[in-house]
XYZ file of C-alpha atoms in Angstrom:
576
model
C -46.546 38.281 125.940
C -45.165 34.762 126.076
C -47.367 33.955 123.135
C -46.146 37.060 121.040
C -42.765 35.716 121.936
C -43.326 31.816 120.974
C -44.820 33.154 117.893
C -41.685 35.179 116.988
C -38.962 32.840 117.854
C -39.437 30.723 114.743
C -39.263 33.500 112.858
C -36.032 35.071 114.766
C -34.251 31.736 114.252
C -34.702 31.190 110.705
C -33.928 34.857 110.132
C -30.659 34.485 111.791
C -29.952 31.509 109.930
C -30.398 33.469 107.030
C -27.994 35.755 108.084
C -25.438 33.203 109.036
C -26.303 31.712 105.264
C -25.390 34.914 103.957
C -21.972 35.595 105.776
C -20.646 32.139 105.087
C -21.346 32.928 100.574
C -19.961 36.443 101.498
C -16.723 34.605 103.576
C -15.862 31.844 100.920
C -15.946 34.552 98.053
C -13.878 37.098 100.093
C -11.860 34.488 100.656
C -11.373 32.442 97.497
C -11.041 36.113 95.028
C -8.130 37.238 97.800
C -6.203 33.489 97.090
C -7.067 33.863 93.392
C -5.712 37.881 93.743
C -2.465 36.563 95.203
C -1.748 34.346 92.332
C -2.331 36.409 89.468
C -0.227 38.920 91.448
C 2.663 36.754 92.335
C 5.962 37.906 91.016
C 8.958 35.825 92.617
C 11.295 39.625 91.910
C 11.953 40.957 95.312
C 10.517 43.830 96.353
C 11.505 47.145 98.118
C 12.415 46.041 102.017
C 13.403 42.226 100.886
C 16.273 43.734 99.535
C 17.924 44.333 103.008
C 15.462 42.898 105.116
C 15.271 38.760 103.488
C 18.318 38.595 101.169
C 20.773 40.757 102.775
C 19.936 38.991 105.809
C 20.366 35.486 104.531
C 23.534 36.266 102.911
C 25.050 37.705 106.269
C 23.947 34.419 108.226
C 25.146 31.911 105.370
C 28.884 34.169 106.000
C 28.544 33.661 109.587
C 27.079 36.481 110.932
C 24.820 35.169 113.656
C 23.704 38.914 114.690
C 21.934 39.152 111.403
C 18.962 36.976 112.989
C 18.936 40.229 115.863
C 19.940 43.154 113.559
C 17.031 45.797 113.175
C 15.235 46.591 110.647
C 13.828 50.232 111.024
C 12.627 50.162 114.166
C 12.514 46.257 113.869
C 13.920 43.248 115.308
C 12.033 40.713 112.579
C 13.526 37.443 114.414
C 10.256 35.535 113.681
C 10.100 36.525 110.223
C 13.315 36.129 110.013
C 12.799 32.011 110.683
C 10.661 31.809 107.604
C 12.777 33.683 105.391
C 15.543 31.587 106.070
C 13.123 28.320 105.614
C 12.222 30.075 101.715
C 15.563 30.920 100.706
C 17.384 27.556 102.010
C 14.922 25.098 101.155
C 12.342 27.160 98.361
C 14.723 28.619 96.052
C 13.522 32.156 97.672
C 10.655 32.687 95.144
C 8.343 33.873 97.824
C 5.468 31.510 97.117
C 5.959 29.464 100.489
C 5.922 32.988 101.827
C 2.735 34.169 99.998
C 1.122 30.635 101.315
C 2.369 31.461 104.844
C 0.774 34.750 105.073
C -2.782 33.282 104.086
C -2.114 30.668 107.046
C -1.292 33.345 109.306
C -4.578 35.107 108.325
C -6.267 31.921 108.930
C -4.900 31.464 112.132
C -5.794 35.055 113.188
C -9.056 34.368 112.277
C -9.668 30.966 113.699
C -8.527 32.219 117.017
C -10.818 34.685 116.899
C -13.675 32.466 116.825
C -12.346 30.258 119.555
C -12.531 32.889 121.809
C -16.187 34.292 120.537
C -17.356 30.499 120.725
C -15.265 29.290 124.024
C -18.510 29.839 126.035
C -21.470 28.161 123.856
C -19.125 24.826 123.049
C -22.152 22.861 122.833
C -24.729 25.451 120.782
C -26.806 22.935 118.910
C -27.366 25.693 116.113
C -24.504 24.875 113.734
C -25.453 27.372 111.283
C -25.450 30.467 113.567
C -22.028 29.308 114.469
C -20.890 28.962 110.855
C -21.796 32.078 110.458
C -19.887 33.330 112.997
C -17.368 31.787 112.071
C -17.256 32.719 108.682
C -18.085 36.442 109.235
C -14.406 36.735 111.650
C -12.983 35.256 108.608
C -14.543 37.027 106.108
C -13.397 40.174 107.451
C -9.720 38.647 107.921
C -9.638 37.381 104.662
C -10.607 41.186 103.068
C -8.521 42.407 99.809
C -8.164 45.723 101.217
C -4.897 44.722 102.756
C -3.641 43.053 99.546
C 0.116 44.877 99.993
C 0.043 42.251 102.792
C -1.372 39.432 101.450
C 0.587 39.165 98.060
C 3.721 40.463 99.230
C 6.295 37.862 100.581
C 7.599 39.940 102.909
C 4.551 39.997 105.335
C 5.435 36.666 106.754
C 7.219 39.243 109.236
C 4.344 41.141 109.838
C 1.363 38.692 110.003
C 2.901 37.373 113.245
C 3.220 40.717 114.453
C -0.956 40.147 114.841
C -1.379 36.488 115.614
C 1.599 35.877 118.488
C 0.014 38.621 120.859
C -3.186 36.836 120.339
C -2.329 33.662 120.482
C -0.239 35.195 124.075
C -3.712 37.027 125.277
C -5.375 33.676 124.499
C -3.212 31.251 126.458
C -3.656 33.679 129.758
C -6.730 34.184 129.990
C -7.001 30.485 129.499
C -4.324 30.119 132.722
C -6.172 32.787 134.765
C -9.548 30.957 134.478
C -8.023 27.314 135.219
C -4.521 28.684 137.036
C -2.564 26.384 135.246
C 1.107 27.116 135.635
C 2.069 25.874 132.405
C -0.242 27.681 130.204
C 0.668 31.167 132.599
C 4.811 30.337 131.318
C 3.585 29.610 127.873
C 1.929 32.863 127.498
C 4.825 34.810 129.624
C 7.427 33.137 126.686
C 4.869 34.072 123.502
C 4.915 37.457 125.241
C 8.850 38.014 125.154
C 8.287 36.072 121.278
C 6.138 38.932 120.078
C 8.851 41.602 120.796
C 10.790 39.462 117.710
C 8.013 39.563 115.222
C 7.535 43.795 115.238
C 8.353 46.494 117.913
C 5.212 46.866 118.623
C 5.351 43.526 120.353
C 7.155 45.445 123.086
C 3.634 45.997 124.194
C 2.521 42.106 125.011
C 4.238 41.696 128.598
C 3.255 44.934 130.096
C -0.360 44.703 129.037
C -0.556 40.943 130.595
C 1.350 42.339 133.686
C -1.207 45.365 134.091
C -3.974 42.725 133.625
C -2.640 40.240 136.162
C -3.203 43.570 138.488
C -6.414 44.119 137.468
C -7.614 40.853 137.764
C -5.724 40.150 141.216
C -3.706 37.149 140.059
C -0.932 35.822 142.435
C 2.337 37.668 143.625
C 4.489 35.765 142.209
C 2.591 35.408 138.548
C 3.151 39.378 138.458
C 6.382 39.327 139.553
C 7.339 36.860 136.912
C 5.611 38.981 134.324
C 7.283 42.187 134.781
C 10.725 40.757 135.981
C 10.379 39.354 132.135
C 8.956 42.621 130.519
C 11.713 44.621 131.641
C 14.309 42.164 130.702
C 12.695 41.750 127.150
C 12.478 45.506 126.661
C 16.436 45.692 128.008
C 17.156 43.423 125.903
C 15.823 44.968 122.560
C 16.745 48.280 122.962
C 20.983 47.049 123.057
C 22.305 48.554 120.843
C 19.307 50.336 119.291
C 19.773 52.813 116.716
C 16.357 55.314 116.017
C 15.448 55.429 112.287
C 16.031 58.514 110.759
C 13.487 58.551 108.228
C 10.832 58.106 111.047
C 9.253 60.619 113.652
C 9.194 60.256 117.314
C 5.922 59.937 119.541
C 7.568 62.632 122.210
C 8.188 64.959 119.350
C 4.812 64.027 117.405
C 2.855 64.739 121.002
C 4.205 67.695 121.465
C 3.919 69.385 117.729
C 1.194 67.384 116.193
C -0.884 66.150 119.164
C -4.625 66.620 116.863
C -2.883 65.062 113.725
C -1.978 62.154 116.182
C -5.223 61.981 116.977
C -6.582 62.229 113.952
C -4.075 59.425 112.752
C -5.297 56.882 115.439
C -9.039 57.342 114.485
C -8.344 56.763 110.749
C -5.752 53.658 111.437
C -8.653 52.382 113.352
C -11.148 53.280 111.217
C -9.472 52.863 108.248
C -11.475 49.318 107.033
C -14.789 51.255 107.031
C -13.324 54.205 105.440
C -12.803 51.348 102.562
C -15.982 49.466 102.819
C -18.652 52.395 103.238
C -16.886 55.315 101.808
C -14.697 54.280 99.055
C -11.456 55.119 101.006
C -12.907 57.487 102.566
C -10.616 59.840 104.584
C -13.748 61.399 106.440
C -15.586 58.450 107.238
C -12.478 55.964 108.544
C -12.205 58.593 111.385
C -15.816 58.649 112.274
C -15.485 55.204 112.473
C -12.248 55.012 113.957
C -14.180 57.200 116.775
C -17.283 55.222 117.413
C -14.702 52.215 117.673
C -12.683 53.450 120.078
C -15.855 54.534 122.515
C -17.036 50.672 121.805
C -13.528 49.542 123.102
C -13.769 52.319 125.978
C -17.495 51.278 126.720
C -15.698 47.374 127.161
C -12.822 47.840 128.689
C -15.368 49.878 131.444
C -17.406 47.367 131.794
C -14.864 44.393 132.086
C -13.033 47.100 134.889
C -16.066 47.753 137.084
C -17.606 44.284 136.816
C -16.510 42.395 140.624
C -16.301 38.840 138.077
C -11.872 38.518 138.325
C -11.792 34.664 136.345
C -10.476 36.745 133.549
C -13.688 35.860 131.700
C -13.525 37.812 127.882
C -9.664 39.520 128.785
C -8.165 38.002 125.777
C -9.993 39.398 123.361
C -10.180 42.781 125.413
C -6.421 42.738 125.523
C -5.888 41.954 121.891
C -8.199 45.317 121.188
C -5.956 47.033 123.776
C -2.628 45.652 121.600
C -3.876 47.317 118.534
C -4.925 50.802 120.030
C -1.374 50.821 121.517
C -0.175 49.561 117.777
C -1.996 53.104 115.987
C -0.704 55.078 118.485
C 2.953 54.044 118.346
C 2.633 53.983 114.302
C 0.829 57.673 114.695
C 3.889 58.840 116.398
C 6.789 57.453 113.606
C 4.088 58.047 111.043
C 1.970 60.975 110.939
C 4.736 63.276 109.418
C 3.840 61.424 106.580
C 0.066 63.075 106.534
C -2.834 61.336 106.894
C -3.329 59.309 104.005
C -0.675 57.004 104.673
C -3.088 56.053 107.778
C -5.332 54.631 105.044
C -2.523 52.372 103.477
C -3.482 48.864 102.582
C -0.812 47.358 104.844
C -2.266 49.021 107.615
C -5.835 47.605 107.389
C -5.061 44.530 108.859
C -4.776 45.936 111.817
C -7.957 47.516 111.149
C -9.887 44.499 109.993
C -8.829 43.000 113.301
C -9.416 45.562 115.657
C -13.115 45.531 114.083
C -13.590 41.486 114.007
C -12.301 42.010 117.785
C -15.186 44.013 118.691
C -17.339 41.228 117.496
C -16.248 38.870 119.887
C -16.056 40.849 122.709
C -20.091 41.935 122.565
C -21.037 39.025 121.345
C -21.654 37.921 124.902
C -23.468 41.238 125.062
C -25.908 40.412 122.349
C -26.723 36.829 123.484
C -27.399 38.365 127.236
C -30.154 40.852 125.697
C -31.561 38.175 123.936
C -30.503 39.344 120.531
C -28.421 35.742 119.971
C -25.868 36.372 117.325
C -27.969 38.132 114.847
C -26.064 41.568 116.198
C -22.718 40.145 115.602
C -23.824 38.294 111.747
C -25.730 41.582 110.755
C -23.030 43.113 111.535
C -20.322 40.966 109.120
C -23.052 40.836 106.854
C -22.958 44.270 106.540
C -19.492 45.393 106.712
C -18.326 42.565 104.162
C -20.779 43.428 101.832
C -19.779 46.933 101.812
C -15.702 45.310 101.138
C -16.928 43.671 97.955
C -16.478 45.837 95.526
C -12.419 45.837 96.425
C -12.090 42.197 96.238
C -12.975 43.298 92.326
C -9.248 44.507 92.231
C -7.915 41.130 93.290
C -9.551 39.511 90.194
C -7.738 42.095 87.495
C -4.946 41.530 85.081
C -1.520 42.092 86.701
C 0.505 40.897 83.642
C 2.264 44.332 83.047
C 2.683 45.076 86.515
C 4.388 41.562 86.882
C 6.086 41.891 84.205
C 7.740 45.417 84.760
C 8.922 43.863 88.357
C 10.489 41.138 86.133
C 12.513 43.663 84.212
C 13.652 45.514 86.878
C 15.031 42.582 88.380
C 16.744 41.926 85.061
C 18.209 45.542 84.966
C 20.071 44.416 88.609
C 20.995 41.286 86.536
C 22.287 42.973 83.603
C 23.526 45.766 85.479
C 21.383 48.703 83.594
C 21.039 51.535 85.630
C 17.375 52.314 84.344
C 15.625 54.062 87.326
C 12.456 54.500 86.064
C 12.211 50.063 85.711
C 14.202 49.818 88.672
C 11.642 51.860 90.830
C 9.481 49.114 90.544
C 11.480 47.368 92.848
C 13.210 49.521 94.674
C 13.390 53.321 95.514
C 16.912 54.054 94.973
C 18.739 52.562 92.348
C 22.538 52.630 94.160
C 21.153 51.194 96.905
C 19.461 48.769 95.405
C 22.456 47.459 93.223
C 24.664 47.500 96.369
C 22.064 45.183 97.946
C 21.077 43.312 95.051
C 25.462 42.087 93.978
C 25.649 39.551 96.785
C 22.890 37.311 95.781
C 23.096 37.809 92.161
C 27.165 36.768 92.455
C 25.227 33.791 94.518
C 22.557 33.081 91.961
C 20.062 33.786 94.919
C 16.341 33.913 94.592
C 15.090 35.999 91.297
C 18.749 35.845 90.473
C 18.850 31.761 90.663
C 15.443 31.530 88.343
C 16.670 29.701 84.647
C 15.349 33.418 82.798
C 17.883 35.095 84.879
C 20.603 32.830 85.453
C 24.526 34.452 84.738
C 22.269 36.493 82.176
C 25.301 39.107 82.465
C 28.236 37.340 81.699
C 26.546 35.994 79.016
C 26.217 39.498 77.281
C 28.723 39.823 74.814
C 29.750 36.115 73.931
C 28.621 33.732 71.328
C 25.028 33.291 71.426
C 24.787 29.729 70.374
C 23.325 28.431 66.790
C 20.088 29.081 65.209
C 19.513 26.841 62.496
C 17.318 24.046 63.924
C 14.991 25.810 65.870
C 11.381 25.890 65.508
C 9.595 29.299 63.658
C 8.072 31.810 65.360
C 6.970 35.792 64.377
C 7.945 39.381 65.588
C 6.963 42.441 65.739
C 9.610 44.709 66.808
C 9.616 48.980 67.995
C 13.271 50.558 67.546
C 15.260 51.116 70.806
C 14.655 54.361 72.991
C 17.326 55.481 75.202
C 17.473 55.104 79.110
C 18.271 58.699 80.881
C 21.492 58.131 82.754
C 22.654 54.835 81.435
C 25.155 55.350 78.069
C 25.234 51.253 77.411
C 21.599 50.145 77.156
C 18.655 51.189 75.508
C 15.288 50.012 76.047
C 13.590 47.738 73.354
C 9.944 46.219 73.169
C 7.579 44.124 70.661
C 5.571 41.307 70.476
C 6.749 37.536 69.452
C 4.322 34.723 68.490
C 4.360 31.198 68.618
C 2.695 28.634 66.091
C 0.486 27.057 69.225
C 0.241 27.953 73.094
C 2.338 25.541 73.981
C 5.279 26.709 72.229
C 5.322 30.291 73.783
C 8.879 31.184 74.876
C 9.909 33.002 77.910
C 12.579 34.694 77.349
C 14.209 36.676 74.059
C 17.727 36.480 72.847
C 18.726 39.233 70.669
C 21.449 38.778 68.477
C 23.638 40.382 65.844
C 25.012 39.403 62.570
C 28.203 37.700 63.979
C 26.181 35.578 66.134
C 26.905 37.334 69.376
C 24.693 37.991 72.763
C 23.772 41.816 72.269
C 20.331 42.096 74.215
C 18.504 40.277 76.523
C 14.543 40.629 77.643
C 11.632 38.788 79.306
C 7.702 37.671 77.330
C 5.029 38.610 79.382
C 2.578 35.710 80.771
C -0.864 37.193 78.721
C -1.628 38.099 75.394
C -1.347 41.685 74.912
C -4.902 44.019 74.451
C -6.069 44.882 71.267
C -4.614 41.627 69.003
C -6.591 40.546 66.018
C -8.419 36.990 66.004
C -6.130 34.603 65.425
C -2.706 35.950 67.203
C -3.913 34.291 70.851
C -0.496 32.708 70.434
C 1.085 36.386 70.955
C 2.818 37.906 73.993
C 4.556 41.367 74.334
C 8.357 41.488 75.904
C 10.420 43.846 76.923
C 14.385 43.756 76.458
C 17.615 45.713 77.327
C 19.365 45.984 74.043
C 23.374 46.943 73.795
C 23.600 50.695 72.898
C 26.407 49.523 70.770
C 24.410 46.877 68.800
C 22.888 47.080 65.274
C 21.829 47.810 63.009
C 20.729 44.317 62.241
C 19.670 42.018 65.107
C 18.077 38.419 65.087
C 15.205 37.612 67.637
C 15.389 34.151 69.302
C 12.590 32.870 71.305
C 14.148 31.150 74.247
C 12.126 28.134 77.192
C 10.895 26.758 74.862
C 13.144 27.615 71.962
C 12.174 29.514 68.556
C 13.728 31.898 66.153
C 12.288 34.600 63.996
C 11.585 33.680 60.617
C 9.252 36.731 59.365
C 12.233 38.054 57.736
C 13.537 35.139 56.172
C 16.241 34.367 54.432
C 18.024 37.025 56.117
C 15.910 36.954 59.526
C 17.450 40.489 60.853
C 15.391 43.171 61.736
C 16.819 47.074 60.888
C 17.259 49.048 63.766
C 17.722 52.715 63.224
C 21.105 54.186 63.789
């Protein structure tokens, strides 16, 4: 038997470094096609809660209101995010790319304490590979596309958090429990009350460290400190507290929908292999959402029963606990909603997590039944595998969809009520020019970017001269009207430069007495379906005076061109 088993060993290793080979390709492409995604999906227009939630906020606090940094949002009290938010729009211009950035670091941080707390106990394995892997297959499954709505949207700095400072709590006490180190027990008790400010969730953090100080028999006064501070913290939030009304409640939920709860949980859990193995799968994500919750149920037995109280593997453990707590809370608010919303991108990073969790808590498992760490790389191997084909979708065109966030942020500008551009933004358009006046008046954010700049009290005044300004070409479709708004229309084409580097940005459109009548934005890529030889092209899209016409000029604007195609005159006929 011992000869069977030096004869195997070889071949064991350099199978599991194969593995581990594998996961770190899979990790740097997950990884590098999600950054790439979130730059050719960037768009520095607001969207939807950063409305209220990031400009309405900073707009309060630079008028004094210091409550803003504690006012809800939903069920909410975003004070962490709220620190970054101010840190983009006081010192970034509030474009949202320090924000975008800041989200991949939080990933990154997620995912790097992670595998500190799968490698904590091999510190000095010799195989550097198999721990590369490792490594690479936490942050592989981090790093997934499926939960693009967080990754590209600047708003997530608030919810990121929500994830890393209960980990990075869970991960500072077990690290006090196993050396009793006071100051590392206070640090975790303060990043505890710190993740009731990132979501409300976060509630969550001191009580489960205060039921696990129980469990694991830690001193009198360590408990005492932790639920003296728990109760405080919850106190403390709910001042003042005003319930949602759009949401549900988990009493009422329980009570009316307890299997749809269920049901809810399983898929929130489950959700990531819903998208990996069944192409969203609604079946499938609560399979898996089952067979993960008996693995967590199977290891938070076995860390129970076992007479070992150091605390050994309780951060990880705990962080598996947060997130169960996390789908059932959401299940409650949520599942009036149906199902499907389970299976949202933004809630997959929760799912991602819960499932890299489960790694690191039987790895130890695996390396005991002498399966080293080709259980835990098969199974990254696997699972990230099955996620490639939706890092695909962070590698496509978003020109248009970019664009048509641009325009709607141009409509607030402007001040055209066009719903149907608007809703790219935002749900409901009086709302959303209610929140959007303040920093528009301020030149705030989207509103303080040179394309958008006092666009609207430019409208109607002297456009500025023509007559030195490089050529450029354009075709032009006649206005359509906008249902609801009596002084706008809509109005599209295509203008082209002489060479890429002379593409403009923006288009002025002006009438025969030289006056501002329409205003609208050139889209980043060349539109589908040009002929050879128009690579220099690029659609817009423009709000157009209803009371303009019928002859207009086009004028190419950063850098600057005018329309020469219809030279001498250089007016285009618009139809009355």
């Amino acid at each position: 038997m011992t000869q069977i088993s030096s004869v195997l060993s070889p071949v064991s290793t350099r199978l599991q470094r194969g593995l581990a080979v594998i996961v770190v390709l899979l990790a740097l492409y997950v990884a590098v096609t999600s950054m790439i995604g979130a730059v050719l999906n960037y768009s520095p227009a607001p969207f939807w809660d950063m409305w209220d939630g990031y400009l309405n906020f900073y707009t309060q606090v630079t008028d004094g209101v210091l409550r803003a940094w504690w006012t809800q949002h939903a069920e909410h009290r975003l004070i962490v995010g709220n620190i970054f938010f101010w840190i983009d729009l006081k010192f970034f211009k509030g474009t949202g790319a320090f924000l975008i950035v800041t989200n991949f670091v939080f990933v990154a941080s997620i995912a790097a304490l992670l595998a500190r707390l799968a490698l904590k106990d091999t510190p000095s394995d010799p195989n550097r590979t198999m721990r590369a892997g490792l490594i690479a297959g936490l942050f592989g499954l981090c790093f997934s596309w499926i939960q693009q709505e967080n990754l590209n949207w600047a708003f997530q700095a608030s919810f990121f958090p929500s994830l890393l400072i209960p980990l990075l709590t869970f991960t500072m006490f077990e690290q006090a429990i196993r050396t009793q180190r006071a100051r590392l027990f206070l640090l975790s008790i303060f990043l505890g009350a710190l993740s009731a400010g990132t979501m409300a969730n976060g509630l969550a953090v001191l009580p489960l460290l205060g039921i696990a100080s129980l469990l694991l028999r830690q001193p009198r006064t360590w408990i005492a400190l932790i639920w003296t501070t728990a109760i405080a913290v919850v106190g403390m939030y709910f001042i003042g507290y005003k319930t949602p009304a759009l949401n549900g409640s988990i009493s009422e939920s329980v009570f009316q929908q307890p299997w749809m709860m269920v049901r809810y949980v399983l898929t929130y859990i489950g959700g990531a292999a819903g998208y990996a193995f069944g192409n969203r799968s609604q079946t499938l994500a609560e399979v898996s959402g089952a067979i993960g919750l008996l693995l967590f149920s199977f290891a938070c037995w076995s860390h129970v029963k076992r007479p070992d109280r150091s605390g050994h593997g309780s951060a990880a453990l705990l962080f598996l606990c947060f997130i169960v707590i996390s789908a059932i809370a959401v299940s409650g608010g949520r599942v009036k909603f149906g199902l499907d919303q389970a299976m949202s991108s933004r809630y997959m990073t929760y799912s991602l997590a819960f499932w890299a969790a489960l790694i690191v808590t039987f790895r130890p498992t695996f390396r005991q039944r002498k399966l080293g760490d080709a259980g835990a790389l098969l199974f990254s191997a696997v699972f990230i595998s099955a996620l490639l084909p939706n890092q695909s979708d962070a590698l496509k065109n978003a020109d248009e969809k970019n664009l048509n966030k641009l325009m709607a942020a141009l409509a607030f500008e402007i001040g055209v009520r066009d719903e149907q551009q608007i809703s790219y933004l935002f749900p409901w358009v009086d709302v959303g020019f209610v929140l959007a006046e303040r920093p528009r008046a301020r030149n705030l954010s989207i509103f303080g970017d040179p394309r958008f700049a006092d666009v609207r009290e430019k409208m109607g005044k002297d456009a500025g001269g023509t007559d030195t300004l490089a050529e450029c070409f354009a075709n032009l479709e006649q206005p359509t009207s906008i249902p609801g708004e009596p002084h706008y229309r809509r109005i599209s084409g295509t203008i082209t430069a002489q060479t890429a580097d002379v593409i403009p940005t923006t288009v002025s459109l002006i009438d025969q007495t030289g006056t501002l009548v329409g205003y609208g934005l050139v889209g980043e890529a060349a539109p589908n379906g040009l002929h050879p030889g128009t690579e220099n092209s690029r659609p817009f899209k423009a709000y157009l005076s209803a009371g303009a016409g019928p002859r207009i000029m086009i004028r190419g604007n950063a850098p600057a061109c005018v329309v020469t195609e219809h030279s001498p005159t250089r007016y285009f006929q618009l139809n009355e």
